[in-house]
PDB file of C-alpha atoms in Angstrom:
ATOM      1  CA  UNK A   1      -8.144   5.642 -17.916  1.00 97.00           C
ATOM      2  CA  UNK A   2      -5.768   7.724 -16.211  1.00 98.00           C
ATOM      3  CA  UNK A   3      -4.135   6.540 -12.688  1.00 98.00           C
ATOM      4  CA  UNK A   4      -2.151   8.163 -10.134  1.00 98.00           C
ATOM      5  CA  UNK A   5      -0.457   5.532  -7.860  1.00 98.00           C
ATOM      6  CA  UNK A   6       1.500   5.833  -4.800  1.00 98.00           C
ATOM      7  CA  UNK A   7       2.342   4.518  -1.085  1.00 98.00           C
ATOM      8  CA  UNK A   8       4.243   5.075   1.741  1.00 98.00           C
ATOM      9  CA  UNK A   9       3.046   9.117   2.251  1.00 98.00           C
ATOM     10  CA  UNK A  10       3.317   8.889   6.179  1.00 98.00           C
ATOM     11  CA  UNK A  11       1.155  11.923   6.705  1.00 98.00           C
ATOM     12  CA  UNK A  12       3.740  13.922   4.763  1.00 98.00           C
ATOM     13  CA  UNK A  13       1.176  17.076   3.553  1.00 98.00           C
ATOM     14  CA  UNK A  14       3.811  18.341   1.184  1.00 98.00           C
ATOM     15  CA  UNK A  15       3.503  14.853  -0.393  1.00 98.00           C
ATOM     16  CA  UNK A  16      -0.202  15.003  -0.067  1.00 98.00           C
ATOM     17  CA  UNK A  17       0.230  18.026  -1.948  1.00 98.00           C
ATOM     18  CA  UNK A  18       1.999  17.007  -4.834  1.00 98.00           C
ATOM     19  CA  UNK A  19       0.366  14.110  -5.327  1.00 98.00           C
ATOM     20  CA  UNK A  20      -2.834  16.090  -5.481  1.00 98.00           C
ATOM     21  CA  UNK A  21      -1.168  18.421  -8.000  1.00 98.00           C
ATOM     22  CA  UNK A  22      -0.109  15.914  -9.995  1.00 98.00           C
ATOM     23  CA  UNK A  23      -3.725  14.280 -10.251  1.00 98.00           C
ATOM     24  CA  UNK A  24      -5.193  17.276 -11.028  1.00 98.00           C
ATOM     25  CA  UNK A  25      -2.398  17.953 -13.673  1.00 97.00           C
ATOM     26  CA  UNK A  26      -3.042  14.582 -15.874  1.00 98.00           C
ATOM     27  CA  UNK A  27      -6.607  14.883 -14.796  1.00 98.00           C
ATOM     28  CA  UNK A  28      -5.980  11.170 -13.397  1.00 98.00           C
ATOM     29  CA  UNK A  29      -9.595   9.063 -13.130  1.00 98.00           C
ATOM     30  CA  UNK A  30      -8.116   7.277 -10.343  1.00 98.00           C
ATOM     31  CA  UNK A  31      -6.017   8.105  -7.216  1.00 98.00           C
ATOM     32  CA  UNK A  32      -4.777   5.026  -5.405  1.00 98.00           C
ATOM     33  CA  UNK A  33      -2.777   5.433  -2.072  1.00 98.00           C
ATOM     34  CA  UNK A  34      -1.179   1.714  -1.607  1.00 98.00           C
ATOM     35  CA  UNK A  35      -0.644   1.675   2.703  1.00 96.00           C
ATOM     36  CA  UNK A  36       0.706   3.899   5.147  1.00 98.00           C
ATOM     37  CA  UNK A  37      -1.194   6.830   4.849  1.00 98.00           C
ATOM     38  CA  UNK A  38      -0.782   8.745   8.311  1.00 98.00           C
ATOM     39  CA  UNK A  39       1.617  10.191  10.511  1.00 97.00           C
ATOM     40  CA  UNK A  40       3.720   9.427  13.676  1.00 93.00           C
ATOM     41  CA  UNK A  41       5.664  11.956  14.452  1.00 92.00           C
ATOM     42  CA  UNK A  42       4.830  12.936  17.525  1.00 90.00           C
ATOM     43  CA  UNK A  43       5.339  10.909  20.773  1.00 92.00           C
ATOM     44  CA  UNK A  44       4.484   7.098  20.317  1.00 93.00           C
ATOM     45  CA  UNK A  45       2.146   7.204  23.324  1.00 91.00           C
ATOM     46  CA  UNK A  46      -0.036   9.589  21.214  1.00 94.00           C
ATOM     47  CA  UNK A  47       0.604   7.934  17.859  1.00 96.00           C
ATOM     48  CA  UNK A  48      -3.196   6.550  17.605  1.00 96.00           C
ATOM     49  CA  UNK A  49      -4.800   9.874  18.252  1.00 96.00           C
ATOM     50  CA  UNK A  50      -2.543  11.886  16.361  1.00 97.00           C
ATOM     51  CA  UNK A  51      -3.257   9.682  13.609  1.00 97.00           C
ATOM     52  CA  UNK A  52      -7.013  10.087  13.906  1.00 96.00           C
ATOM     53  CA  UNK A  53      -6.753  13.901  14.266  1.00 97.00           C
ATOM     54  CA  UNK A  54      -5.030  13.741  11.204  1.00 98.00           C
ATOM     55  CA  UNK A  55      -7.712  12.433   9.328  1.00 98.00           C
ATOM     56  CA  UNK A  56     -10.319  14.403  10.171  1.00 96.00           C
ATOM     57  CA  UNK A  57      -8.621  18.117  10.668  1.00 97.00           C
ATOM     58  CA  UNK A  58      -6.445  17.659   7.337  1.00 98.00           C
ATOM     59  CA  UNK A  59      -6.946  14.438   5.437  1.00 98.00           C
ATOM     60  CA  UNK A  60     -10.866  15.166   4.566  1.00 98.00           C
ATOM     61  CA  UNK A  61     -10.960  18.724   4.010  1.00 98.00           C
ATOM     62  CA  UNK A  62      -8.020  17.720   1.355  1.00 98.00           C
ATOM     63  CA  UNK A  63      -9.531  15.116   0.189  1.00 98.00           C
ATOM     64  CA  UNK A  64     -12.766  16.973  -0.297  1.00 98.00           C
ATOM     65  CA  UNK A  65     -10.685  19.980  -1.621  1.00 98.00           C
ATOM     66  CA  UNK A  66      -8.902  17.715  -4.455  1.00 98.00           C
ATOM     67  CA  UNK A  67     -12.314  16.558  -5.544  1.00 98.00           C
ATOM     68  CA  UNK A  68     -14.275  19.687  -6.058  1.00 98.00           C
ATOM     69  CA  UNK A  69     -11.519  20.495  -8.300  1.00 97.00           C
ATOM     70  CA  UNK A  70     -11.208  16.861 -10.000  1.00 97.00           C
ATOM     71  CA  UNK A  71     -14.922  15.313 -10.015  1.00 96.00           C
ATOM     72  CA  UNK A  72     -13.744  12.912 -12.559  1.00 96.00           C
ATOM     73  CA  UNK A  73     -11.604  11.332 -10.105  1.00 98.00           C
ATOM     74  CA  UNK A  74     -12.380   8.856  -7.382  1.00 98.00           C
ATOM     75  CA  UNK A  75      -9.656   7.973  -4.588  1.00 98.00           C
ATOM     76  CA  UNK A  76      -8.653   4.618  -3.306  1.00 98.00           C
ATOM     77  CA  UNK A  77      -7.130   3.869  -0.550  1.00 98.00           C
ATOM     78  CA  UNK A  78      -5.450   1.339   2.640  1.00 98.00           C
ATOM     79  CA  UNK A  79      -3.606   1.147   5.543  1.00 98.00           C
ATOM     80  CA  UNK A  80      -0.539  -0.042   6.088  1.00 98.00           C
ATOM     81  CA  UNK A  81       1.556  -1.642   8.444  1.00 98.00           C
ATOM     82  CA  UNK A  82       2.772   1.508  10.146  1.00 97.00           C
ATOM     83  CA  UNK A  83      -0.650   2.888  10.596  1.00 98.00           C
ATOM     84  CA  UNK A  84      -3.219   1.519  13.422  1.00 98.00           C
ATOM     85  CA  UNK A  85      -5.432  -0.254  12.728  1.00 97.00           C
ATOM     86  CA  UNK A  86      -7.709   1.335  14.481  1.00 96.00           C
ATOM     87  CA  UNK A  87      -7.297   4.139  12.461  1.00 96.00           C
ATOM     88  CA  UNK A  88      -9.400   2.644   9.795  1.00 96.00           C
ATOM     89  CA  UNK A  89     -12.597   3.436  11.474  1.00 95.00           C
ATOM     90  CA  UNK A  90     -12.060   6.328  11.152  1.00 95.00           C
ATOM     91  CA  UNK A  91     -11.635   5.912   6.918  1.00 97.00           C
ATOM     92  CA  UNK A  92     -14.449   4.258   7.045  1.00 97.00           C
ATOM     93  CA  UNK A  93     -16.341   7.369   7.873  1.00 97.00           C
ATOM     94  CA  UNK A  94     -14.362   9.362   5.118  1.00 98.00           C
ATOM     95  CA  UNK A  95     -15.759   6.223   2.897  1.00 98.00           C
ATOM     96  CA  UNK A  96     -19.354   6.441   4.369  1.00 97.00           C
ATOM     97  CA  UNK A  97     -19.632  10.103   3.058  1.00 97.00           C
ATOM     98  CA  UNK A  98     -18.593   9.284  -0.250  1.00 97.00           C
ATOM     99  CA  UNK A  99     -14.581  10.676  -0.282  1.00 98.00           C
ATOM    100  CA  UNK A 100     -12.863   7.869  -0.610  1.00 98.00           C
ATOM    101  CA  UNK A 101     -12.556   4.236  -1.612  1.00 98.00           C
ATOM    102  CA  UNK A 102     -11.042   1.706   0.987  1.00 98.00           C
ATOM    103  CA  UNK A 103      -8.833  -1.532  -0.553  1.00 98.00           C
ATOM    104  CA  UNK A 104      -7.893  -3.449   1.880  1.00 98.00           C
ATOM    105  CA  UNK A 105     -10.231  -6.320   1.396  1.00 98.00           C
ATOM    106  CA  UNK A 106     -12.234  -5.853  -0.916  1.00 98.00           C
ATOM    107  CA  UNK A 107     -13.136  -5.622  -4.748  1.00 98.00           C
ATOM    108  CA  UNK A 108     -13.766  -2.662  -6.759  1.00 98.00           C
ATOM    109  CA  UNK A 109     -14.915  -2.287 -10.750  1.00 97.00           C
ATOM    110  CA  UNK A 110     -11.884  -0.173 -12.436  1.00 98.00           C
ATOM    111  CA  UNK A 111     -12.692   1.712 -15.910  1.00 93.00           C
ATOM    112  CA  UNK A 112     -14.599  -0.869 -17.975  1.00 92.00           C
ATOM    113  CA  UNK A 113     -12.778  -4.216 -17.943  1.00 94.00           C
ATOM    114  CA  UNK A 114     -10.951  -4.202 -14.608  1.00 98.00           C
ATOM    115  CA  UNK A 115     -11.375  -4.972 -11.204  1.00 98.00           C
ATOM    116  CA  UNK A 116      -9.214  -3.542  -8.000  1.00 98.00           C
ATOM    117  CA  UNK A 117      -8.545  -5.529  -5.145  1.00 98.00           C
ATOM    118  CA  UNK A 118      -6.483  -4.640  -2.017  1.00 98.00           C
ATOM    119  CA  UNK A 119      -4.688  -6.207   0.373  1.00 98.00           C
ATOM    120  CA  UNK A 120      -2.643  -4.256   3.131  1.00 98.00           C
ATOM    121  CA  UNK A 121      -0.916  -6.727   5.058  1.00 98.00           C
ATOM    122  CA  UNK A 122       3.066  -7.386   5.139  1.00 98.00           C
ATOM    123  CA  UNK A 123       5.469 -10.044   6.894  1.00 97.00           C
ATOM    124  CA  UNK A 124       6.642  -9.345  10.432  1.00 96.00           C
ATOM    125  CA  UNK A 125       9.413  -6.390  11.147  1.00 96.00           C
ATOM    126  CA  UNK A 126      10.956  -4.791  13.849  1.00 93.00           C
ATOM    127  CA  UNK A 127       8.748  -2.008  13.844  1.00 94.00           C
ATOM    128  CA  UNK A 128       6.598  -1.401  16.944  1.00 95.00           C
ATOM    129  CA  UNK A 129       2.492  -2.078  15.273  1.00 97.00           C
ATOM    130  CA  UNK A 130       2.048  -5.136  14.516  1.00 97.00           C
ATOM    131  CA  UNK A 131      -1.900  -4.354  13.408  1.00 98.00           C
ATOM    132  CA  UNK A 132      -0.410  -4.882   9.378  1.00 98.00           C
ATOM    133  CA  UNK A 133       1.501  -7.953  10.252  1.00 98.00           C
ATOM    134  CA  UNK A 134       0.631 -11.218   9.620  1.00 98.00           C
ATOM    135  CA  UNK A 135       3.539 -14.279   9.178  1.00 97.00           C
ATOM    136  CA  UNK A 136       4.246 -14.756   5.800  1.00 98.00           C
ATOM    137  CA  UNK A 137       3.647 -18.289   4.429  1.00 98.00           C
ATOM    138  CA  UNK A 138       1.412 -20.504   6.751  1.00 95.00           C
ATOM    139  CA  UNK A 139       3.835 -22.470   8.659  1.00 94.00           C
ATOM    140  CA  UNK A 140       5.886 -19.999   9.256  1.00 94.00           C
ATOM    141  CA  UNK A 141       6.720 -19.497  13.359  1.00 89.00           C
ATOM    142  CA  UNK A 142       7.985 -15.620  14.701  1.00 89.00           C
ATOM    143  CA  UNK A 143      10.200 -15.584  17.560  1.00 85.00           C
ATOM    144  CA  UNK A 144      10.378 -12.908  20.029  1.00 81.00           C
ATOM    145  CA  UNK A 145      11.068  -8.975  18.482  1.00 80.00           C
ATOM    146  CA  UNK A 146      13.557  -6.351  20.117  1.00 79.00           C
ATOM    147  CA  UNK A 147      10.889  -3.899  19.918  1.00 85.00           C
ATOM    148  CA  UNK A 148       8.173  -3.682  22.250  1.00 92.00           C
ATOM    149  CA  UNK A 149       5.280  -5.015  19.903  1.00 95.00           C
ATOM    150  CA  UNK A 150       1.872  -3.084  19.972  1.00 96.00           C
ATOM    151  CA  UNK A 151      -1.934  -3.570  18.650  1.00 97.00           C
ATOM    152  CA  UNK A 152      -4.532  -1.256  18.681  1.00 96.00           C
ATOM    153  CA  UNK A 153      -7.937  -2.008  20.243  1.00 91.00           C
ATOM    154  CA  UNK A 154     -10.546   0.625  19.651  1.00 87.00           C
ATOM    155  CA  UNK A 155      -9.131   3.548  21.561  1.00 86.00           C
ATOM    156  CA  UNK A 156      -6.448   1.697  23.585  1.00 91.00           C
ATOM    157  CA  UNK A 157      -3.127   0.383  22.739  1.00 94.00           C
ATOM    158  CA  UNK A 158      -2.095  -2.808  23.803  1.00 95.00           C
ATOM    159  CA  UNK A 159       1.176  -4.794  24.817  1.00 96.00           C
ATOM    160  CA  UNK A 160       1.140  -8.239  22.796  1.00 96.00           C
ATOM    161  CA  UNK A 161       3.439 -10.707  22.972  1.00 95.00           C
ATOM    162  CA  UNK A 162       4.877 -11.851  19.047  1.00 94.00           C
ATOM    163  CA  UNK A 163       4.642 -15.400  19.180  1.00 94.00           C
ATOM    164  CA  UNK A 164       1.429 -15.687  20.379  1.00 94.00           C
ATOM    165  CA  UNK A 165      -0.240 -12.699  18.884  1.00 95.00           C
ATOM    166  CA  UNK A 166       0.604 -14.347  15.056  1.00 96.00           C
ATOM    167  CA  UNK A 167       0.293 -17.679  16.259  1.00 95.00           C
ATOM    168  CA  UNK A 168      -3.644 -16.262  16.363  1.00 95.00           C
ATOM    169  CA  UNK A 169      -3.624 -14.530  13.650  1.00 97.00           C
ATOM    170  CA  UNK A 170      -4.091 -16.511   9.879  1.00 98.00           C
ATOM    171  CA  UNK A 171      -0.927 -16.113   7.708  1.00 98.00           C
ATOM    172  CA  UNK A 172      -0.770 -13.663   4.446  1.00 98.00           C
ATOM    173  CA  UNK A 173      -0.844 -17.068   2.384  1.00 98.00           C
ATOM    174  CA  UNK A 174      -3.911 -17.754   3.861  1.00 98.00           C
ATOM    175  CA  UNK A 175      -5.656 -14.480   4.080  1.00 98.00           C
ATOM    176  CA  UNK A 176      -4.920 -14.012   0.558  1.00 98.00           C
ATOM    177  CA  UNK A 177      -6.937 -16.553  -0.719  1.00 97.00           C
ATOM    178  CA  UNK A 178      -9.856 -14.881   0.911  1.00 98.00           C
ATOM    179  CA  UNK A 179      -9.654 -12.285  -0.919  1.00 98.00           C
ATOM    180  CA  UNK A 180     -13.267 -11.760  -3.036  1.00 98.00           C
ATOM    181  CA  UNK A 181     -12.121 -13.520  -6.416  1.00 97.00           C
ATOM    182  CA  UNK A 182     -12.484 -11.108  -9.685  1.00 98.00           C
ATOM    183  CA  UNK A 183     -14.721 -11.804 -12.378  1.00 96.00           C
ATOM    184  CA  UNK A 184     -11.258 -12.502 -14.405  1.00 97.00           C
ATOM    185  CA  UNK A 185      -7.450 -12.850 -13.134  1.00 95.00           C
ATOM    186  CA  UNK A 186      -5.620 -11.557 -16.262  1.00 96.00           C
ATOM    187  CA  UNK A 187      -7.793  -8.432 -15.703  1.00 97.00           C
ATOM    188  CA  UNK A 188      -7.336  -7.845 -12.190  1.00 98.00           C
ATOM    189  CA  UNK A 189      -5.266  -4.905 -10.221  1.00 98.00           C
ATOM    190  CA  UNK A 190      -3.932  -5.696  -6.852  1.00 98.00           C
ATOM    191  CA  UNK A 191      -2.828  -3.585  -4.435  1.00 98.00           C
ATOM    192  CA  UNK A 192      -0.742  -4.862  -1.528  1.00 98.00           C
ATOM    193  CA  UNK A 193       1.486  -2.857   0.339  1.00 98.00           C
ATOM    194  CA  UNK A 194       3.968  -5.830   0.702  1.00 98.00           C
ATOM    195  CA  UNK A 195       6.132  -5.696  -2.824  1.00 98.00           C
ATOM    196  CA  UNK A 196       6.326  -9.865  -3.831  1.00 98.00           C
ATOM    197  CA  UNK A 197       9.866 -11.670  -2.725  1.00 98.00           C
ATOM    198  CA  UNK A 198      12.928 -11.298  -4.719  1.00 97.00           C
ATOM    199  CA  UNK A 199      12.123  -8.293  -7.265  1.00 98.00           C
ATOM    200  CA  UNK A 200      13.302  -4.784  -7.931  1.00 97.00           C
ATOM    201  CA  UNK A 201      10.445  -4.106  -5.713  1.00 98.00           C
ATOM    202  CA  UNK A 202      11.805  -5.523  -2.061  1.00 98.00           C
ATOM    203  CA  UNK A 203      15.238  -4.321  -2.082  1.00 97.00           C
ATOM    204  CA  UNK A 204      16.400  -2.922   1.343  1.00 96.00           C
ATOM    205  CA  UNK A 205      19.266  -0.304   1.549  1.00 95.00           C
ATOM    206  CA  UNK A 206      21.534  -3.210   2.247  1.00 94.00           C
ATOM    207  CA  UNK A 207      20.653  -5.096  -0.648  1.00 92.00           C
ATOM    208  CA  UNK A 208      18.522  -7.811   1.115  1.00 95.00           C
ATOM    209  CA  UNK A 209      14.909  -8.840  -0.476  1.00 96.00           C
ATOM    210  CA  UNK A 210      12.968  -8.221   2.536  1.00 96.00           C
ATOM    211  CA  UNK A 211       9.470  -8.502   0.458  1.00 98.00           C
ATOM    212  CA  UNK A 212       6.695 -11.703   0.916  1.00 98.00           C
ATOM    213  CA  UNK A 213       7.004 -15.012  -0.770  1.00 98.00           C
ATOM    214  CA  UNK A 214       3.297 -15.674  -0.149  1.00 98.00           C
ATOM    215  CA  UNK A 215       2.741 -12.415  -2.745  1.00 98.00           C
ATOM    216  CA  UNK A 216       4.652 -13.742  -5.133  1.00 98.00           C
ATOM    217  CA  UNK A 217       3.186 -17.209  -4.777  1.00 98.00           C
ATOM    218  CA  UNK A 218      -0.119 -15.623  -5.430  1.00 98.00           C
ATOM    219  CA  UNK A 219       0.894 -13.604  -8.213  1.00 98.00           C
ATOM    220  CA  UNK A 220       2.351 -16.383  -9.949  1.00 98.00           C
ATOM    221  CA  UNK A 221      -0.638 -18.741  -9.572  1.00 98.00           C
ATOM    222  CA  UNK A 222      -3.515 -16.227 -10.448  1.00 98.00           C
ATOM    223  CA  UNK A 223      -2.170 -14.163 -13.016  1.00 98.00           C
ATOM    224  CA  UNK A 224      -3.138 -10.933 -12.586  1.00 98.00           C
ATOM    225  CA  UNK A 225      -2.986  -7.889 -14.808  1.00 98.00           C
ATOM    226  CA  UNK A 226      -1.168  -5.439 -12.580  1.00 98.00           C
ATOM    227  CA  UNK A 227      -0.044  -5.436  -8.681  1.00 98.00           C
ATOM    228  CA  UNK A 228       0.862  -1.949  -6.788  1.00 98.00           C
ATOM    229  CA  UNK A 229       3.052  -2.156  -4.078  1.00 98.00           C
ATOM    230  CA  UNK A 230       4.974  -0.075  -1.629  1.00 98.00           C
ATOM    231  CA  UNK A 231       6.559  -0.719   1.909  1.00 98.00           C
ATOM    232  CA  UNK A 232      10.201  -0.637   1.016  1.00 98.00           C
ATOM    233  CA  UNK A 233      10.828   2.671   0.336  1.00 97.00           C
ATOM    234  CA  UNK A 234      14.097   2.978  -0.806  1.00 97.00           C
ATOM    235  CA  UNK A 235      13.765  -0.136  -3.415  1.00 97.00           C
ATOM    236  CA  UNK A 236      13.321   1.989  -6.576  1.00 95.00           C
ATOM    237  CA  UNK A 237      17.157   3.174  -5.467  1.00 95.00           C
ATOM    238  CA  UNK A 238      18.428   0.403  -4.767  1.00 96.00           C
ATOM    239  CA  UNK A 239      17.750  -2.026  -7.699  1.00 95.00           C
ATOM    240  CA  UNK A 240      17.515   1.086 -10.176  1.00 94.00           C
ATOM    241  CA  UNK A 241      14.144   0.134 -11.358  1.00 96.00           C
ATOM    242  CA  UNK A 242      10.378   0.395  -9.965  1.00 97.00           C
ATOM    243  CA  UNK A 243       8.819  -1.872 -11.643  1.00 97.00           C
ATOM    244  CA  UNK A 244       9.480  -6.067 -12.537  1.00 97.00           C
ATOM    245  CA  UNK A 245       7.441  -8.908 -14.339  1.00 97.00           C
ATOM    246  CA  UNK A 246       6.593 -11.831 -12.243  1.00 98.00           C
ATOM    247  CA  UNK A 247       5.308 -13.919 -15.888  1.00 97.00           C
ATOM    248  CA  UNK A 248       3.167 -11.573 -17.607  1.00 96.00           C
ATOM    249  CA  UNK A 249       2.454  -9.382 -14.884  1.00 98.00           C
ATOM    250  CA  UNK A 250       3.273  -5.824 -14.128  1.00 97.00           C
ATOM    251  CA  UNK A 251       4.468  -5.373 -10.431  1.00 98.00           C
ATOM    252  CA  UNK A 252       5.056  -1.342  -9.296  1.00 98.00           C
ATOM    253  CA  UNK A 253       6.772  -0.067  -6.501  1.00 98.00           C
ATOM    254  CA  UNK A 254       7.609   3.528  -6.995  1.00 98.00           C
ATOM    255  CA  UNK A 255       9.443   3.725  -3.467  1.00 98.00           C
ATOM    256  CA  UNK A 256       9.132   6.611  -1.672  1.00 98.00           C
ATOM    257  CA  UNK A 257      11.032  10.018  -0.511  1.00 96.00           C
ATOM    258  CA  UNK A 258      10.496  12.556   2.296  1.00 92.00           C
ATOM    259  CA  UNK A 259      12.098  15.432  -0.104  1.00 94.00           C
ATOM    260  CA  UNK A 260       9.522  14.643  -3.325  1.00 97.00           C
ATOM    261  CA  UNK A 261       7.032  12.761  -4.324  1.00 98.00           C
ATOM    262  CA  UNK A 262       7.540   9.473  -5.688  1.00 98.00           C
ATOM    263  CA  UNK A 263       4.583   8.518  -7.649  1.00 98.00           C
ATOM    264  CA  UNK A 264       4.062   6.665 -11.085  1.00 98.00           C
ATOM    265  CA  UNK A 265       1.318   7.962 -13.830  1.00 98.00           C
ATOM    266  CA  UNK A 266      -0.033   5.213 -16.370  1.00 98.00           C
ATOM    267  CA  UNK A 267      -2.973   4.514 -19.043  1.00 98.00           C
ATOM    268  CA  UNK A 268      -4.755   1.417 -17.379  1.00 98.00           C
ATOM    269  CA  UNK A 269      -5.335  -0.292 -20.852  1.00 96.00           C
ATOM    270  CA  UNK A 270      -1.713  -0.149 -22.244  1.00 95.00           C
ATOM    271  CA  UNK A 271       0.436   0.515 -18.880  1.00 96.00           C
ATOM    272  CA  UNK A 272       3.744  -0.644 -20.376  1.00 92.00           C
ATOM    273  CA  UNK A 273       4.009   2.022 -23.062  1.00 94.00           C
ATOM    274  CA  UNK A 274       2.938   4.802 -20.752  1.00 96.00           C
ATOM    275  CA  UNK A 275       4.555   3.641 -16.745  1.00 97.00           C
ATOM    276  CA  UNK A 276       6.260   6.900 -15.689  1.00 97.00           C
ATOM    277  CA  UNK A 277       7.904   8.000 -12.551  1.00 98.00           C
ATOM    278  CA  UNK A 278       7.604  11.236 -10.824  1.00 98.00           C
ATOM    279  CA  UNK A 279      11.431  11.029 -10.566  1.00 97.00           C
ATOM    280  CA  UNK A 280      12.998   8.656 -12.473  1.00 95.00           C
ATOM    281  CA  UNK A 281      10.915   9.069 -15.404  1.00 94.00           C
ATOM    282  CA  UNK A 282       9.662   6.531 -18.124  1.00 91.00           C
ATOM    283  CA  UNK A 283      10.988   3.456 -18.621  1.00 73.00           C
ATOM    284  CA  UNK A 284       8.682   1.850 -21.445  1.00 50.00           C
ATOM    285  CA  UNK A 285      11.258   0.833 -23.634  1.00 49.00           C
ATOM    286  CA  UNK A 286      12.336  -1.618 -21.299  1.00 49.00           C
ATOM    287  CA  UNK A 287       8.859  -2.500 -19.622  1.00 42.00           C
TER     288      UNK A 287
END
């Protein structure tokens, strides 16, 4: 089973595009898009509608586009952290007509002896939505943000005030373990948008790992087959690499670009021998 995976497009239709391309190209059996899907490029007052105009005047006739030309392929896809979430009511029509797949959440049968479950929330950052954010580990406490910080509520945004808007919320740690169980672990696909702590995956420009411990916690305890990631996109630079092992699981974080698209192409049943990069290229002997 073929599988086109990427994250972090930001409503970028020349990435759309190529990513399209390039799943029609391998004639991929899966598209998964791993968190921030839409755009903000307008005036952050606007932000929520121009996200949900996006989806409906470009994002489904796209989608629909890519499919009549690929009907082998299904998408899959989340939110992330830098798109509303009240934008996903608005995927969940997209879903509700048949286009596309959402993650975050829930459990889906991959090929014939996997299962794909998402997840699309990541620690705290000093970005303005805080609808993906969630404190990492469970005792964790968030003190007050430079930015303003902002939730959506149906067509309104809202002020919120940090402390007391996570404070409310359950932690990633705990949310994670509410995540529908699969049938078995070592066969499992994740995708969370948050790469795990301390990996070629989290790597900020600076060198930092920015990524959550409460991922990685969960990855080392359940096992799983395969994890997708995104969120920090300039990791892949950074540490030179795009993917790690956390035990005997693959983790992927192809990173992302606003010049090209970084994507990664793999062969669910024997991913080591056949990860490869839109940019950086294979990298099985080393996998």
């Amino acid at each position: 089973m073929v599988i086109v995976y990427t994250s972090d497009l930001h409503g970028n239709k020349e990435l759309y595009g190529e990513l399209f391309e390039l799943a029609e190209q391998r004639v991929a059996e899966a598209v998964i898009i791993g968190g921030d899907m839409l755009p903000i490029h307008g005036p952050f007052q606007y932000s929520l509608l121009e996200q949900q105009d996006f989806i409906f005047s470009y994002l489904e006739p796209r989608l629909r586009d890519f499919l009549s030309r690929a009907p082998q392929a299904v998408i899959y896809a989340m939110l992330g952290n830098d798109d509303w979430g009240a934008s996903n009511t608005h995927l969940k029509d997209l879903e509700g007509k048949g286009i596309v797949r959402l993650l975050h959440g829930q459990k889906h049968e991959l090929g014939d002896s996997h299962e794909l479950i998402g997840y699309a929330h990541v620690p705290p950052t000093p970005f303005a939505i805080k609808d993906g954010e969630r404190r990492d580990l469970q005792w964790d406490s968030v003190d007050q943000q430079r930015c303003t910080a902002c939730c959506s509520q149906g067509e309104k945004t809202l002020v919120v005030d940090p402390p007391q808007y996570f404070a409310r919320l359950k932690s990633i740690e705990e949310e994670l373990e509410e995540l529908p169980a699969p049938l078995d672990s070592r066969a499992a696909v994740y995708v969370m948008h948050s790469p795990p702590f301390h990996t070629n995956l989290d790597r900020l420009f600076d060198g930092r790992w920015i990524g959550s411990r409460a991922i990685r916690a969960f990855i080392e305890r359940h096992k799983p087959y395969l994890t997708l990631h995104g969120h920090i996109h300039e990791s892949s630079e950074i540490s030179g690499k795009y993917w790690d092992r956390i035990g005997n699981t693959t983790c992927i974080n192809p990173g992302q670009s606003t010049d090209e698209l970084y994507a990664v192409v793999f062969e669910l049943q024997s991913v080591a021998t056949t990860l490869e990069h839109t940019v950086f290229g294979r990298m099985a002997e080393e996998a």
